[in-house]
Amino acid sequence: MTLRMTTEEVGALLMKHPRFLEYNLDNHIIPIYQYFLSLDFSTFEFSRILQRFPQLIHFSLARIKQRIGYLRFQLNLKANDIRRIIYQSPQILSLSQDNIETKVQFLLEAVAAGATLVYDDYGDNDNYENNVDHYDYRNGNPEFGIDDEDASCDSLKIVQTLIAGLPSVLNLNIQTLKDKVEYLRERLGQEELSRALLRCPALLGYSLE
């Protein structure tokens, strides 16, 4: 295994996260690397993810699979969107499940007041993890995790649009998100705010100052 990093890049990584050297190569680092390859990340892309967020190695493979599985099976994001989200904003993998779900629900309500997502409880059992392991991320859709009612499908599409349009949005502080949404709602009104966020999710990434 080689990540083809320069000496300078390795030095910068270790300066950011000196504990990187404490992790077992064969039993911890390589399995994570191989998992990312199975998701169609290239070695170069995995190297860049580590340079941006070396703390990734702090987390177990099971936790990483669970976070990516949430994006795939519960939010039904497309494989290309998941790869872009993780590549641009790998810090998402460090967030707690409650943190992510709270932000997802807030984003949904910012566009569609009163809307909600219905989750299936796959996060902590063997069936969920097995599906994460064996699902082919390049083809098709999973056959679970999505409520069939039209309202739920509409809610899901809203969340998909916002997260895929601004991968870093889940890393924003929830209070920061609330302040931005409230500011935009006061000036645009709810109807125009909804349209604006769906057209340009990046609005939530701008500073209020």
C-alpha atoms as one frame of an Amber mdcrd trajectory, in Angstrom:
protein
   0.000   0.000   0.000   1.271   3.456  -0.904  -0.646   6.731  -0.901   1.970
   8.465  -3.064   2.316  11.448  -0.736   5.330  13.700  -0.892   7.592  14.072
   2.137   6.123  17.524   2.706   2.560  16.167   2.603   3.374  13.409   5.082
   4.984  15.945   7.395   1.953  18.234   7.209  -0.381  15.312   7.948   1.621
  14.300  11.017   1.720  17.878  12.246  -2.086  17.994  12.063  -2.577  14.606
  13.684   0.565  13.182  15.361  -1.402  10.186  16.654  -1.639   8.879  13.101
   1.498   6.841  13.788  -0.194   5.026  16.687  -2.670   3.164  14.474  -1.961
  -0.332  13.220  -1.331  -0.358   9.487  -2.648  -3.847   8.691  -5.594  -3.993
  11.077  -6.835  -0.413  10.945  -5.435   1.899   8.254  -5.419  -0.512   5.313
  -9.006  -1.759   5.907 -10.225   1.876   5.879  -8.242   2.549   2.713  -9.650
  -0.574   1.041 -13.183   0.399   2.025 -12.780   3.781   0.339 -11.475   2.051
  -2.783 -14.602  -0.135  -2.742 -16.651   3.080  -2.935 -14.749   4.038  -6.107
 -12.468   6.587  -4.486  -9.042   6.552  -6.109  -5.825   6.301  -4.111  -5.186
   9.955  -4.940  -8.612  10.976  -3.623  -8.155   8.987  -0.401  -4.775  10.641
   0.063  -6.351  14.083  -0.339  -9.112  13.196   2.139  -6.492  12.197   4.712
  -4.571  15.411   4.150  -7.718  17.465   4.685  -8.931  15.438   7.635  -6.282
  13.084   9.080  -8.527  12.581  12.135 -10.493  10.211   9.894  -8.108   7.470
  10.997  -9.217   7.997  14.590 -12.603   6.427  13.808 -13.378   2.747  13.483
 -14.261   1.264  10.126 -17.678   0.340  11.526 -18.403   3.983  12.383 -17.283
   5.194   8.959 -19.525   2.612   7.306 -22.437   3.680   9.471 -22.114   7.365
   8.528 -21.751   6.608   4.825 -24.560   4.088   5.090 -26.822   6.780   6.506
 -26.190   8.966   3.466 -26.765   6.049   1.116 -29.647   4.150   2.671 -31.543
   6.660   4.778 -31.110   9.759   2.605 -30.853   7.710  -0.611 -28.147   9.954
  -2.013 -26.579   8.885  -5.283 -23.133   7.293  -5.252 -21.528  10.228  -7.070
 -23.061  12.680  -4.586 -21.768  10.657  -1.636 -18.254  10.583  -3.061 -18.336
  14.342  -3.658 -19.675  15.016  -0.149 -17.005  12.874   1.516 -14.233  14.217
  -0.713 -15.136  17.867  -0.158 -16.227  17.588   3.455 -14.820  14.454   5.140
 -15.439  16.009   8.570 -19.020  14.779   8.190 -17.745  11.337   9.190 -16.819
  12.692  12.624 -20.327  13.918  13.459 -22.625  11.991  15.751 -25.735  10.436
  14.258 -27.958  12.714  16.370 -26.039  15.768  15.180 -26.518  14.842  11.521
 -30.197  13.975  11.901 -30.915  17.219  13.785 -29.346  19.263  10.987 -31.107
  17.265   8.275 -34.467  17.872   9.948 -33.733  21.586  10.350 -32.735  21.923
   6.688 -35.915  20.160   5.659 -38.105  22.445   7.765 -36.293  25.526   6.445
 -37.681  24.693   3.006 -40.908  22.877   3.892 -42.298  23.840   7.300 -43.711
  20.859   9.165 -42.138  18.276   6.842 -40.296  15.328   8.330 -38.387  12.231
   7.288 -39.262   8.723   8.436 -36.202   6.675   9.322 -35.928   2.907   9.448
 -33.862   1.686  12.385 -30.933   0.043  10.631 -28.160   2.004  12.314 -27.204
  -0.346  15.124 -27.866  -3.835  13.884 -26.067  -6.445  11.841 -28.545  -6.297
   8.961 -27.787  -2.630   8.378 -24.033  -3.116   8.436 -24.225  -6.100   6.109
 -26.181  -4.045   3.593 -23.599  -1.268   3.799 -20.849  -3.817   3.164 -22.437
  -5.517   0.177 -24.421  -2.816  -1.594 -22.988  -1.912  -5.004 -22.677   1.880
  -4.824 -22.452   2.165  -8.597 -25.803   0.621  -9.468 -29.433   0.926  -8.497
 -31.203   2.010  -5.346 -31.599   0.201  -2.035 -34.944  -1.392  -1.381 -35.343
  -0.059   2.130 -34.988   3.066   4.222 -37.434   5.179   2.195 -41.043   5.873
   3.091 -43.282   5.344   0.048 -45.700   8.201   0.703 -45.485  11.149  -1.683
 -44.876  13.661   1.114 -41.913  11.695   2.439 -40.470  11.355  -1.057 -40.769
  15.117  -1.567 -39.065  15.718   1.786 -36.267  13.358   0.816 -35.696  15.162
  -2.475 -35.412  18.477  -0.632 -32.745  17.069   1.707 -30.877  15.488  -1.190
 -30.831  18.782  -3.091 -29.535  20.784  -0.117 -26.811  18.350   0.964 -25.620
  17.487  -2.535 -25.645  21.204  -3.443 -23.589  22.222  -0.390 -21.648  19.228
   1.012 -20.252  21.290   3.879 -23.712  22.238   5.172 -23.802  19.375   7.692
 -20.563  20.655   9.230 -22.084  24.042  10.035 -23.050  24.793  13.604 -26.806
  24.373  14.088 -27.129  27.843  15.616 -25.257  29.316  12.641 -27.710  27.573
  10.320 -30.682  28.903  12.296 -29.331  32.460  12.195 -28.810  32.324   8.441
 -32.224  30.832   7.721 -33.968  33.344   9.976 -32.122  36.233   8.337 -33.073
  35.028   4.848 -36.659  34.282   5.869 -37.137  37.818   7.237 -35.938  39.350
   3.984 -37.323  36.949   1.429 -40.380  35.405   3.051 -40.843  31.654   3.402
 -41.989  30.952  -0.144 -39.098  32.756  -1.812 -36.648  31.345   0.744 -37.708
  27.824  -0.171 -37.207  28.474  -3.866 -33.878  30.224  -3.279 -32.426  27.384
  -1.182 -33.469  24.740  -3.688 -31.988  26.763  -6.554 -28.808  27.675  -4.678
 -28.053  25.691  -1.478 -24.708  27.530  -1.337 -26.606  30.491   0.161 -26.297
  28.720   3.503 -22.526  28.744   3.134 -22.227  32.518   2.962 -21.323  34.608
   5.973 -23.941  36.916   7.462 -21.363  39.680   7.792
